[in-house]
PDB file of N, CA and C in Angstrom:
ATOM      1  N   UNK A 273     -10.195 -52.635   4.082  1.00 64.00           N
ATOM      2  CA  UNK A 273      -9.719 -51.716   3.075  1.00 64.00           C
ATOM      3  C   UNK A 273      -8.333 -51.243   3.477  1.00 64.00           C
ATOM      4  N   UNK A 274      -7.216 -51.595   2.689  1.00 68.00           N
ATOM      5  CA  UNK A 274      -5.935 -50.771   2.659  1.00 68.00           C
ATOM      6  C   UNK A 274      -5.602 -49.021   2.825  1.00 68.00           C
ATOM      7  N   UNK A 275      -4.817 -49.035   3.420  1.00 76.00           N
ATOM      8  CA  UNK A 275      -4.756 -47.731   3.626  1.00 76.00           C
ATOM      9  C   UNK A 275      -3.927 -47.214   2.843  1.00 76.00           C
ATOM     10  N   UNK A 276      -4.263 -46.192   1.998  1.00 79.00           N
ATOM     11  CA  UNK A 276      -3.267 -45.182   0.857  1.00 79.00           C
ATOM     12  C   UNK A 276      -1.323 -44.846   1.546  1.00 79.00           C
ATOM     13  N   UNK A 277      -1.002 -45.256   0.660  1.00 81.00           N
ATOM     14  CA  UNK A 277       0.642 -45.225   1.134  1.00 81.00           C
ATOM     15  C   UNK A 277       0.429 -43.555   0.203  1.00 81.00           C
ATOM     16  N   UNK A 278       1.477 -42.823   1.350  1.00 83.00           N
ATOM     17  CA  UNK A 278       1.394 -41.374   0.313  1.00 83.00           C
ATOM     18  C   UNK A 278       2.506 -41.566  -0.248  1.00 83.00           C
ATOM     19  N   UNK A 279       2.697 -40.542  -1.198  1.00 85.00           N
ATOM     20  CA  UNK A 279       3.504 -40.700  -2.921  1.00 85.00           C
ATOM     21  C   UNK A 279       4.621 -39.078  -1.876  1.00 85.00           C
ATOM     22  N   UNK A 280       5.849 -39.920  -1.613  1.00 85.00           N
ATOM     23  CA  UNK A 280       6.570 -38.393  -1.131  1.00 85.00           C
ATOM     24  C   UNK A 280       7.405 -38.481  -2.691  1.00 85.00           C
ATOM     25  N   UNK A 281       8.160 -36.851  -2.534  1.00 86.00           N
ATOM     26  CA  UNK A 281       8.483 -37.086  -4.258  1.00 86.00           C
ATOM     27  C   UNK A 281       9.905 -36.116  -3.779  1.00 86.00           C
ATOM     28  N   UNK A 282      10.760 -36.402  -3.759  1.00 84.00           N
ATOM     29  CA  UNK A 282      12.254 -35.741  -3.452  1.00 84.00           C
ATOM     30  C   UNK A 282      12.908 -35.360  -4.832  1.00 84.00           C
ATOM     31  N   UNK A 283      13.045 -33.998  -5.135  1.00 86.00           N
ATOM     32  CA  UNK A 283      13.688 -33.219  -6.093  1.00 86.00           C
ATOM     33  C   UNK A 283      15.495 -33.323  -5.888  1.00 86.00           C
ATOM     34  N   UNK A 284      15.682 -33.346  -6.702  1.00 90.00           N
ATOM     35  CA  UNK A 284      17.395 -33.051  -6.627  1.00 90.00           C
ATOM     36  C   UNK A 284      17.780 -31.216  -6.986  1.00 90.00           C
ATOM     37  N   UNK A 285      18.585 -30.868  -6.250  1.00 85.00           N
ATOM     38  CA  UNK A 285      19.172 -29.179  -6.341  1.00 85.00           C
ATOM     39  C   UNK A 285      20.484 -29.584  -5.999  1.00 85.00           C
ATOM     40  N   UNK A 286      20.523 -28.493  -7.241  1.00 88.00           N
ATOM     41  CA  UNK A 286      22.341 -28.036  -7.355  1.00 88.00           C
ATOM     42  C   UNK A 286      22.546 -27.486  -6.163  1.00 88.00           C
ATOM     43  N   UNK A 287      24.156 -27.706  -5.735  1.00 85.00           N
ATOM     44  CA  UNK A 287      24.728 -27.053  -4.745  1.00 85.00           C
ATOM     45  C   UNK A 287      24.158 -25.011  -4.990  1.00 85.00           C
ATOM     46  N   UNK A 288      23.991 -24.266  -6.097  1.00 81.00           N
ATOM     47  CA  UNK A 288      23.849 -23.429  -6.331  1.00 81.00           C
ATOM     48  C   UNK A 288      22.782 -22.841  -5.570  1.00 81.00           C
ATOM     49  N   UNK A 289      21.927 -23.735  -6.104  1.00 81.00           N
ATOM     50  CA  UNK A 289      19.955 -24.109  -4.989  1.00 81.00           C
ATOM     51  C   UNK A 289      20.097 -23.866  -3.640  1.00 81.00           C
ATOM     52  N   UNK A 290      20.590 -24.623  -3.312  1.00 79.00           N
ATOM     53  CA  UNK A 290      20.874 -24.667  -1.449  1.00 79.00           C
ATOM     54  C   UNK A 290      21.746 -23.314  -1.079  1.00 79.00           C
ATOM     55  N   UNK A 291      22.908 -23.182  -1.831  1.00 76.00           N
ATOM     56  CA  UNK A 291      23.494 -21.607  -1.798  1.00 76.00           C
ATOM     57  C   UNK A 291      22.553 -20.433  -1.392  1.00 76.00           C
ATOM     58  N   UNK A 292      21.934 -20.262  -2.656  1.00 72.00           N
ATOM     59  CA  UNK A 292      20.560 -19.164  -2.304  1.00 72.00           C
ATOM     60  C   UNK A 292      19.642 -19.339  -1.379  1.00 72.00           C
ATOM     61  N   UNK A 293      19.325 -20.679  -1.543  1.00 73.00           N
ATOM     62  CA  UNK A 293      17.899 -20.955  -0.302  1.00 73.00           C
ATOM     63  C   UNK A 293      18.448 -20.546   1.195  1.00 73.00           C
ATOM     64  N   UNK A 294      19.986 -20.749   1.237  1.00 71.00           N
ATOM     65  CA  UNK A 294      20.542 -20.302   2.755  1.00 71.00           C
ATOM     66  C   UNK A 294      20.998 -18.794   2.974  1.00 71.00           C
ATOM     67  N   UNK A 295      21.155 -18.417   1.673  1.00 63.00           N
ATOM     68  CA  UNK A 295      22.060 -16.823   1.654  1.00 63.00           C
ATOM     69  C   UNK A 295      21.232 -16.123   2.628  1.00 63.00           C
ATOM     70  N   UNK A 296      19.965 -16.091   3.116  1.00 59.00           N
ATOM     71  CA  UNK A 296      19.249 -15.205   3.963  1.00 59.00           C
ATOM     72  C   UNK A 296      20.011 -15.172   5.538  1.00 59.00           C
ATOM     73  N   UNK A 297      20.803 -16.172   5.869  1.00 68.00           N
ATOM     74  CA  UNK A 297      20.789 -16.376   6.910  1.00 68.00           C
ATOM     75  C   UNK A 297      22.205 -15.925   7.368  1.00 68.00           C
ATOM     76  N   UNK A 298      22.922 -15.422   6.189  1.00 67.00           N
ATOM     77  CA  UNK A 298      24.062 -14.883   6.346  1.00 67.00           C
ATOM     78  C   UNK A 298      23.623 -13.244   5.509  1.00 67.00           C
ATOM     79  N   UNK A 299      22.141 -12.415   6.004  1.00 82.00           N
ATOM     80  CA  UNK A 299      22.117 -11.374   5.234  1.00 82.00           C
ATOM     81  C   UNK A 299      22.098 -11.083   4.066  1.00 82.00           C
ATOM     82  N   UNK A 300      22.392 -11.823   3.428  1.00 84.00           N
ATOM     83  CA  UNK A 300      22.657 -11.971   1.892  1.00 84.00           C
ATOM     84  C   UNK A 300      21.085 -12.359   1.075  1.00 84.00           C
ATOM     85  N   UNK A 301      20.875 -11.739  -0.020  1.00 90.00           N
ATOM     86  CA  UNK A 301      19.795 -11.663  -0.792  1.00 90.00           C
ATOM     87  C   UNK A 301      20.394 -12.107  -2.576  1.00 90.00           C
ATOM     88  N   UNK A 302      20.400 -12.806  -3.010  1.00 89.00           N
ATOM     89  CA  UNK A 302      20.650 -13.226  -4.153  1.00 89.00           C
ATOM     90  C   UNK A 302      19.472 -13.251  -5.074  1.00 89.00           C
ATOM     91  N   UNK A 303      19.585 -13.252  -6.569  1.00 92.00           N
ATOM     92  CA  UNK A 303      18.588 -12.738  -7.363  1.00 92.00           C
ATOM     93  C   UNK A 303      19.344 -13.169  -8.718  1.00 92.00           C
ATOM     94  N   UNK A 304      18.546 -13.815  -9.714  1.00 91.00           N
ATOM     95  CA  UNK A 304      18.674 -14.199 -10.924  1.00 91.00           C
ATOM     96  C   UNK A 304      17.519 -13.443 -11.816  1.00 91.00           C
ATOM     97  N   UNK A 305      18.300 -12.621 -12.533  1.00 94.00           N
ATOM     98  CA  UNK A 305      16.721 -12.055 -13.273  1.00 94.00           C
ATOM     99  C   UNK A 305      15.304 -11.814 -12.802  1.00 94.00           C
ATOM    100  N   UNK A 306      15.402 -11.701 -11.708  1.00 96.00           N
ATOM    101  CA  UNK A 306      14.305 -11.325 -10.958  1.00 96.00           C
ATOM    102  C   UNK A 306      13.226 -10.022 -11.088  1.00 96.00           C
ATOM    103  N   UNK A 307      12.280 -10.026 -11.583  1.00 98.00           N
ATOM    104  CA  UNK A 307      11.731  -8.318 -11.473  1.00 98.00           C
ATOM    105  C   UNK A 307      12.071  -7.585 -10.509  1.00 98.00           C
ATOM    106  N   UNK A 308      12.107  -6.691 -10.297  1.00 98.00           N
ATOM    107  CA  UNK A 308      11.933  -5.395  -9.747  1.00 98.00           C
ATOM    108  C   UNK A 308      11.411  -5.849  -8.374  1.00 98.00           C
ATOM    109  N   UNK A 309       9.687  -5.563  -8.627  1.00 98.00           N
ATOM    110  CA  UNK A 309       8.747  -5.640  -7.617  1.00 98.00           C
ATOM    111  C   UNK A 309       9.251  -6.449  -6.837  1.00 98.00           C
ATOM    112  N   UNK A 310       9.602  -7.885  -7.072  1.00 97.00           N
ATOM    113  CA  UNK A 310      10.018  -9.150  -6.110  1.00 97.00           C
ATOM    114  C   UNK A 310      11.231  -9.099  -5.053  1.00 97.00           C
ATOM    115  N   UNK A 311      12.191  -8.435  -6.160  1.00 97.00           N
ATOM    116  CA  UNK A 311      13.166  -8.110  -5.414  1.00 97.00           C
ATOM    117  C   UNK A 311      13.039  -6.975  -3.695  1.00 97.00           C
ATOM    118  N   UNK A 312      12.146  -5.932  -4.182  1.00 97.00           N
ATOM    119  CA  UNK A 312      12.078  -4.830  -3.344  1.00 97.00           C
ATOM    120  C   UNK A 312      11.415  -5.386  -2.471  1.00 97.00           C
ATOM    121  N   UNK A 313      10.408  -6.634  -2.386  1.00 97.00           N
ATOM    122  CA  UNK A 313       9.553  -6.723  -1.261  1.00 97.00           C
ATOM    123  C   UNK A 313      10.226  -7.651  -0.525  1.00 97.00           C
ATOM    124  N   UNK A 314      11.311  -8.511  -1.344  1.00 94.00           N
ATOM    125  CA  UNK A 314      12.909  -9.106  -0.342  1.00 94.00           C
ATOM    126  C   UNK A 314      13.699  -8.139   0.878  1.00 94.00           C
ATOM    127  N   UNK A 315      13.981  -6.888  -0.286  1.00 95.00           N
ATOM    128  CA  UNK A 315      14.528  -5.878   0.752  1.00 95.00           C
ATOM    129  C   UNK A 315      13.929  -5.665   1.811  1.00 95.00           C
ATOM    130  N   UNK A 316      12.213  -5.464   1.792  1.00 96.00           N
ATOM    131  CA  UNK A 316      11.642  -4.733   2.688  1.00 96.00           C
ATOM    132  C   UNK A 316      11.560  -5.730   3.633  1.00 96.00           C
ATOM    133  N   UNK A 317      11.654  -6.793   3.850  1.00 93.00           N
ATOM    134  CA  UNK A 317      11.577  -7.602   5.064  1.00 93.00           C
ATOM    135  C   UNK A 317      12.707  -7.324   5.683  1.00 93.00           C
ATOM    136  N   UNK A 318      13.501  -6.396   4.965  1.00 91.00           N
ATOM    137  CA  UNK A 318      15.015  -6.549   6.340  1.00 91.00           C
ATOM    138  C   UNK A 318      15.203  -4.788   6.726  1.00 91.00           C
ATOM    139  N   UNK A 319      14.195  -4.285   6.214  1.00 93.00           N
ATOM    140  CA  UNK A 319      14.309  -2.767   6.274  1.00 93.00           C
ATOM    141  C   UNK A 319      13.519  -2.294   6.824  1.00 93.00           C
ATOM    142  N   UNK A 320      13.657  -0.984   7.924  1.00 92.00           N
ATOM    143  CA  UNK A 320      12.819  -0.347   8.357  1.00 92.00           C
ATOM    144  C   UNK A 320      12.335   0.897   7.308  1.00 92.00           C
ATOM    145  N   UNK A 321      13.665   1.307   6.438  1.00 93.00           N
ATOM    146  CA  UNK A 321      12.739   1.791   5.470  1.00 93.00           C
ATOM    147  C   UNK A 321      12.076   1.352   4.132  1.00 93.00           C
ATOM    148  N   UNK A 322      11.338   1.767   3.945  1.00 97.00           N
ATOM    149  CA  UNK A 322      10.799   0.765   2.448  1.00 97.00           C
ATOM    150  C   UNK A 322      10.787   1.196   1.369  1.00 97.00           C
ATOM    151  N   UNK A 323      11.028   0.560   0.516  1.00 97.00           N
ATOM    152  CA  UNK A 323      11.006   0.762  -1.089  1.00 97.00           C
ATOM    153  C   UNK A 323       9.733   0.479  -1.615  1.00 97.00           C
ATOM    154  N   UNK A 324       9.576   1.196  -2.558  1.00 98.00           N
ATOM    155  CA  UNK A 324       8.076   1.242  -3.363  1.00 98.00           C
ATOM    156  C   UNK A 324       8.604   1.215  -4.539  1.00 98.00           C
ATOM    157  N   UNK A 325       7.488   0.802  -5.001  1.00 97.00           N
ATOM    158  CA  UNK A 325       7.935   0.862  -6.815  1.00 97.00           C
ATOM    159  C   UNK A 325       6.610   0.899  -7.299  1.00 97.00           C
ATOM    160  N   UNK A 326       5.826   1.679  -7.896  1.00 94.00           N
ATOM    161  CA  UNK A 326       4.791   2.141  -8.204  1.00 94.00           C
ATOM    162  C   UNK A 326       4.231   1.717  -9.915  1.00 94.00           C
ATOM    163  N   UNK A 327       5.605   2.260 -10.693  1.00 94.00           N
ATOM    164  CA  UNK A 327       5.128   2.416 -11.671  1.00 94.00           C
ATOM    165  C   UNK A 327       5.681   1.048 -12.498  1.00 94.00           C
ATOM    166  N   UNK A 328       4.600   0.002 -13.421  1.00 97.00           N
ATOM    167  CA  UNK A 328       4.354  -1.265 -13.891  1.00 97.00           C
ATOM    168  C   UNK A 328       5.813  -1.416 -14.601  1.00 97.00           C
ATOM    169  N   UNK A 329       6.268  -0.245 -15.633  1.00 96.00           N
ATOM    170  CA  UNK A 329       7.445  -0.317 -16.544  1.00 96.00           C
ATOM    171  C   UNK A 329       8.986  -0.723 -15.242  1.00 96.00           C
ATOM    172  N   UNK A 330       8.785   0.045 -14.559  1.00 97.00           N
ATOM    173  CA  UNK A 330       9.810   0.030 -13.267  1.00 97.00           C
ATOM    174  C   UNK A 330       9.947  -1.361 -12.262  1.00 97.00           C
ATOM    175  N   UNK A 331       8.853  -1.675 -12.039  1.00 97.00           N
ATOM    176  CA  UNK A 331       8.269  -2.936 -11.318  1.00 97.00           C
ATOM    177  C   UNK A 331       9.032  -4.665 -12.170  1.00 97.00           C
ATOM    178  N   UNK A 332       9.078  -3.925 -13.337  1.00 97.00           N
ATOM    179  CA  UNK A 332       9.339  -5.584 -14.594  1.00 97.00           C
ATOM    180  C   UNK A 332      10.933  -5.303 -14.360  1.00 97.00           C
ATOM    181  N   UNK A 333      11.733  -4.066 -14.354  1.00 97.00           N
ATOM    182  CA  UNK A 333      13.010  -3.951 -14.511  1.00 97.00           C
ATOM    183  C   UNK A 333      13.745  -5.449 -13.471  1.00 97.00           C
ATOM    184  N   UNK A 334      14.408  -6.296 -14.586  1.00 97.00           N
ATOM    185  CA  UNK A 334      15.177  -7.349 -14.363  1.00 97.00           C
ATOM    186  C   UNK A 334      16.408  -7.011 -13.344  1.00 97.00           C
ATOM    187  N   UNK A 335      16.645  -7.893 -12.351  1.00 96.00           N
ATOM    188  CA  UNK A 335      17.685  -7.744 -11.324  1.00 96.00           C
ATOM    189  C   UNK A 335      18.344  -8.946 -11.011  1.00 96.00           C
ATOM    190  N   UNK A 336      19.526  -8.770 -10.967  1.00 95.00           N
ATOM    191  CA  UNK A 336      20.490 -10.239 -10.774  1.00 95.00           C
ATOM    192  C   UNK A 336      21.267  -9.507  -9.953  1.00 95.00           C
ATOM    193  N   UNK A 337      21.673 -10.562  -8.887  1.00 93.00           N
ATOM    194  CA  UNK A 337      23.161 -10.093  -8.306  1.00 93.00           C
ATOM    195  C   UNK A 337      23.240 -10.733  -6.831  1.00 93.00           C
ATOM    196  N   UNK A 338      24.385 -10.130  -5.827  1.00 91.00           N
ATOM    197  CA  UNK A 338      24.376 -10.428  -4.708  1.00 91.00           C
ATOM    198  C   UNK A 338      24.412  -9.785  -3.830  1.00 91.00           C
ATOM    199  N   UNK A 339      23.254  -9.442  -2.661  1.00 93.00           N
ATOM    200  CA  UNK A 339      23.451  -8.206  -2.219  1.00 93.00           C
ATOM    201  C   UNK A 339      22.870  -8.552  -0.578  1.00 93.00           C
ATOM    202  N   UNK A 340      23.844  -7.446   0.140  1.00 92.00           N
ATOM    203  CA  UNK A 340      23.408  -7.068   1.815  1.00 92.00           C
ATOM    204  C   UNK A 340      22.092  -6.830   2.313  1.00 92.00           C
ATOM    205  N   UNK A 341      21.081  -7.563   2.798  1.00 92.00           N
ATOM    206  CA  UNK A 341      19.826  -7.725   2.869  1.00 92.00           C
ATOM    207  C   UNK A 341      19.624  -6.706   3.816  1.00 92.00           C
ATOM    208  N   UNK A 342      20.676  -5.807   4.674  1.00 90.00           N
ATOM    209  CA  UNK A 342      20.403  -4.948   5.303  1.00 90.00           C
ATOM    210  C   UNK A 342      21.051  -3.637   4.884  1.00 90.00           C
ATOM    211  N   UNK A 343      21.255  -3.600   3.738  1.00 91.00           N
ATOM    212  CA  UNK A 343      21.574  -2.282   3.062  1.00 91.00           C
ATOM    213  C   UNK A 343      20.980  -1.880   2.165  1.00 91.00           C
ATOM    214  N   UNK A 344      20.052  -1.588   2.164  1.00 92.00           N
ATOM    215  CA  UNK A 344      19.240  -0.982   0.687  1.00 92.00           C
ATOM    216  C   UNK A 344      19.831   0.092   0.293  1.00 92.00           C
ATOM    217  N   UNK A 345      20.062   1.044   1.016  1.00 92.00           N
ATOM    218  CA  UNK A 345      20.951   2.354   0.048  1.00 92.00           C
ATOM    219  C   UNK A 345      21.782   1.738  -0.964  1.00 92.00           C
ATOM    220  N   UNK A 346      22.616   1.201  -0.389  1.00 94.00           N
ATOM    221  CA  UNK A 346      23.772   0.668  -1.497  1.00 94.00           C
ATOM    222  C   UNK A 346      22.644  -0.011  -3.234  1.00 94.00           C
ATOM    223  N   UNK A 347      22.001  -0.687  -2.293  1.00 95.00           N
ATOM    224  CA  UNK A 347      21.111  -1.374  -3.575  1.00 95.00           C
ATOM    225  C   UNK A 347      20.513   0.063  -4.382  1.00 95.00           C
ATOM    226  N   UNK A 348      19.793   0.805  -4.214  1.00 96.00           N
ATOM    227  CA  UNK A 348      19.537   1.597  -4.473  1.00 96.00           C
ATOM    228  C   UNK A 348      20.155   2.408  -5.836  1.00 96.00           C
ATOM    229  N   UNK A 349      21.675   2.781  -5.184  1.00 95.00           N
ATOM    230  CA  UNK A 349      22.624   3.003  -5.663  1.00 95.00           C
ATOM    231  C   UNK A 349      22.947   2.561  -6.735  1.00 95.00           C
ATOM    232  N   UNK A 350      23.015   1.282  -6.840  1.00 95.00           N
ATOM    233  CA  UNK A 350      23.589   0.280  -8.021  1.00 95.00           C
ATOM    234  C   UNK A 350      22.075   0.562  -8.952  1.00 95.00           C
ATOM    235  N   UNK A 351      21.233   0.258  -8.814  1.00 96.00           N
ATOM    236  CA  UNK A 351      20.308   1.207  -9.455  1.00 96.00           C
ATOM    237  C   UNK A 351      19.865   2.081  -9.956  1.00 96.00           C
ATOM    238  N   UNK A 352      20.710   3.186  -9.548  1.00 96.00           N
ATOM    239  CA  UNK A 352      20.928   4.263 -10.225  1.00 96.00           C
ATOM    240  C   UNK A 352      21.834   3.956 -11.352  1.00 96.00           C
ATOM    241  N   UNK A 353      22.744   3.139 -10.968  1.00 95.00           N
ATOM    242  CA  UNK A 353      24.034   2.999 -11.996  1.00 95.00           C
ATOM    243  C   UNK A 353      23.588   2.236 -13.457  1.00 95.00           C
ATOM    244  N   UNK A 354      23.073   1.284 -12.590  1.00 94.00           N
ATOM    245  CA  UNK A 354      22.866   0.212 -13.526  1.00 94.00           C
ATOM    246  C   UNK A 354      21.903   0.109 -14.595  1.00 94.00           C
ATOM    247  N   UNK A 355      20.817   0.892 -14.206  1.00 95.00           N
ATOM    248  CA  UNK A 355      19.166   0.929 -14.868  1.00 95.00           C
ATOM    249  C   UNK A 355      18.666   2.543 -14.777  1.00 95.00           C
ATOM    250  N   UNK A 356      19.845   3.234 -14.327  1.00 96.00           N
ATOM    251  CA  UNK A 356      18.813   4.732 -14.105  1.00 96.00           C
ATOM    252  C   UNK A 356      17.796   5.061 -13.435  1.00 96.00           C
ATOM    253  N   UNK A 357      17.225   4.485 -12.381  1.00 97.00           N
ATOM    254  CA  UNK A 357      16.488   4.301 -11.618  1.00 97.00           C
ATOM    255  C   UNK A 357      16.592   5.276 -10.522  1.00 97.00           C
ATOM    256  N   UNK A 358      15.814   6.116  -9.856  1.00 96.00           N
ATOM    257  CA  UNK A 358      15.689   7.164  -9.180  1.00 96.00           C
ATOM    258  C   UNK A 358      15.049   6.994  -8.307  1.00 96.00           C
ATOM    259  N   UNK A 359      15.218   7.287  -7.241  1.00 96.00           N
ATOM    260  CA  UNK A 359      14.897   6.955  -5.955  1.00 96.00           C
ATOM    261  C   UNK A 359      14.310   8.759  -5.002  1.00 96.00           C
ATOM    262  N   UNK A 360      13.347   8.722  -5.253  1.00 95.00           N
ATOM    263  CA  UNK A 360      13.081  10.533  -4.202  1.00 95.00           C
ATOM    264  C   UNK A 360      12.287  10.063  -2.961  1.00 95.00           C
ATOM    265  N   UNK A 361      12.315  10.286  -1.896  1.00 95.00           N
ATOM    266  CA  UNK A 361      12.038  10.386  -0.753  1.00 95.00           C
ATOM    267  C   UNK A 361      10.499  10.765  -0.518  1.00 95.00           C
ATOM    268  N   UNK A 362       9.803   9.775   0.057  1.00 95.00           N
ATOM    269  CA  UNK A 362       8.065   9.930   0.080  1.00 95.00           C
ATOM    270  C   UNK A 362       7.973   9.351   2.190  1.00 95.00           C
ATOM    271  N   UNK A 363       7.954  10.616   2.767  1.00 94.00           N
ATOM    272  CA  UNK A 363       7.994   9.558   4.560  1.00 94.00           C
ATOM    273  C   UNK A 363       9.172   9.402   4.596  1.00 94.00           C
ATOM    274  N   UNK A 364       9.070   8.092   5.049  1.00 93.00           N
ATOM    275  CA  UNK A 364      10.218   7.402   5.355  1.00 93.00           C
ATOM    276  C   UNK A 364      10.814   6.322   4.521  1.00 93.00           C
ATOM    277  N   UNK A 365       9.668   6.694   3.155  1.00 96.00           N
ATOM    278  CA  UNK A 365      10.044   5.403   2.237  1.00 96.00           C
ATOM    279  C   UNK A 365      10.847   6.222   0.790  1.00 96.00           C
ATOM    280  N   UNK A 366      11.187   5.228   0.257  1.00 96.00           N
ATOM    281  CA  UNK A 366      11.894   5.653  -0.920  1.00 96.00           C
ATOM    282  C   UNK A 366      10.862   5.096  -2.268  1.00 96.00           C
ATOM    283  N   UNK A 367      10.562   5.892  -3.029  1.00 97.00           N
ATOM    284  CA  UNK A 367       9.863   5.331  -4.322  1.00 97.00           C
ATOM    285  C   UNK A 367      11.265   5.362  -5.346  1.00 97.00           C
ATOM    286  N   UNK A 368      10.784   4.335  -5.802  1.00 98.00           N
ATOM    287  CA  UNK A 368      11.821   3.952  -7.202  1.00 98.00           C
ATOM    288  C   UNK A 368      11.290   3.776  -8.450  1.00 98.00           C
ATOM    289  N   UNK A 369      11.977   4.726  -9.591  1.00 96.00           N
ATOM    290  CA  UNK A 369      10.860   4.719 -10.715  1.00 96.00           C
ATOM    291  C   UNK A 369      11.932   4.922 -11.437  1.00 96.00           C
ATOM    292  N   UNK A 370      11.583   4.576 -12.952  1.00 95.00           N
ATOM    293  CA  UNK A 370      13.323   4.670 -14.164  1.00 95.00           C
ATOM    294  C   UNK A 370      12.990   6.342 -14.542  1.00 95.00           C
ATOM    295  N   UNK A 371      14.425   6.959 -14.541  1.00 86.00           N
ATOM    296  CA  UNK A 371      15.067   8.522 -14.728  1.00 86.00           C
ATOM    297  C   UNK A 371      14.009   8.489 -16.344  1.00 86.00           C
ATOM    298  N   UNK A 372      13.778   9.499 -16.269  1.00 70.00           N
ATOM    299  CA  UNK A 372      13.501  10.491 -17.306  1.00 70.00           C
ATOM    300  C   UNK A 372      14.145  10.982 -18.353  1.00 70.00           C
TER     301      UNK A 372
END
């Protein structure tokens, strides 16, 4: 009996692809329309403090951009600017929920 040849299957990616897939390694966190939630649990791997995001409406809020994987304030910030998003102090963590 022959032995099964396996089926490898090689994708092609834009230079853009490989851009992002490496940005971690220069600090950098990149994001295309990304929710909320996904984004923050990016941050929190490079942060000792953490971001929460609690509430479902806040969690969906869309995020694009390019940002310092070891600066969350700043991110934060642009959050405020950008989406109204409020950030109050819970510990040592920050909850993020959209302004009122």
């Amino acid at each position: 009996m022959a032995a099964a040849t396996p089926i490898v299957r090689v994708d092609e990616v834009t230079p853009a692809q490989v851009e992002r897939a490496l940005a971690w390694q220069a600090l950098r966190l990149e994001f295309q329309e990304m929710p909320l939630r996904d984004v923050v649990a990016e941050f929190n791997r490079y942060n000792r403090r953490q971001l929460l995001v609690r509430d479902p409406a806040t969690a969906a809020v869309l995020v694009g951009g390019n940002f310092r994987a070891d600066n969350a304030e700043a991110f934060v910030r642009l959050l405020g600017a950008s989406f109204g998003i409020v950030a109050r102090a819970e510990g040592d963590d920050l909850v993020l929920e959209l302004g009122r």
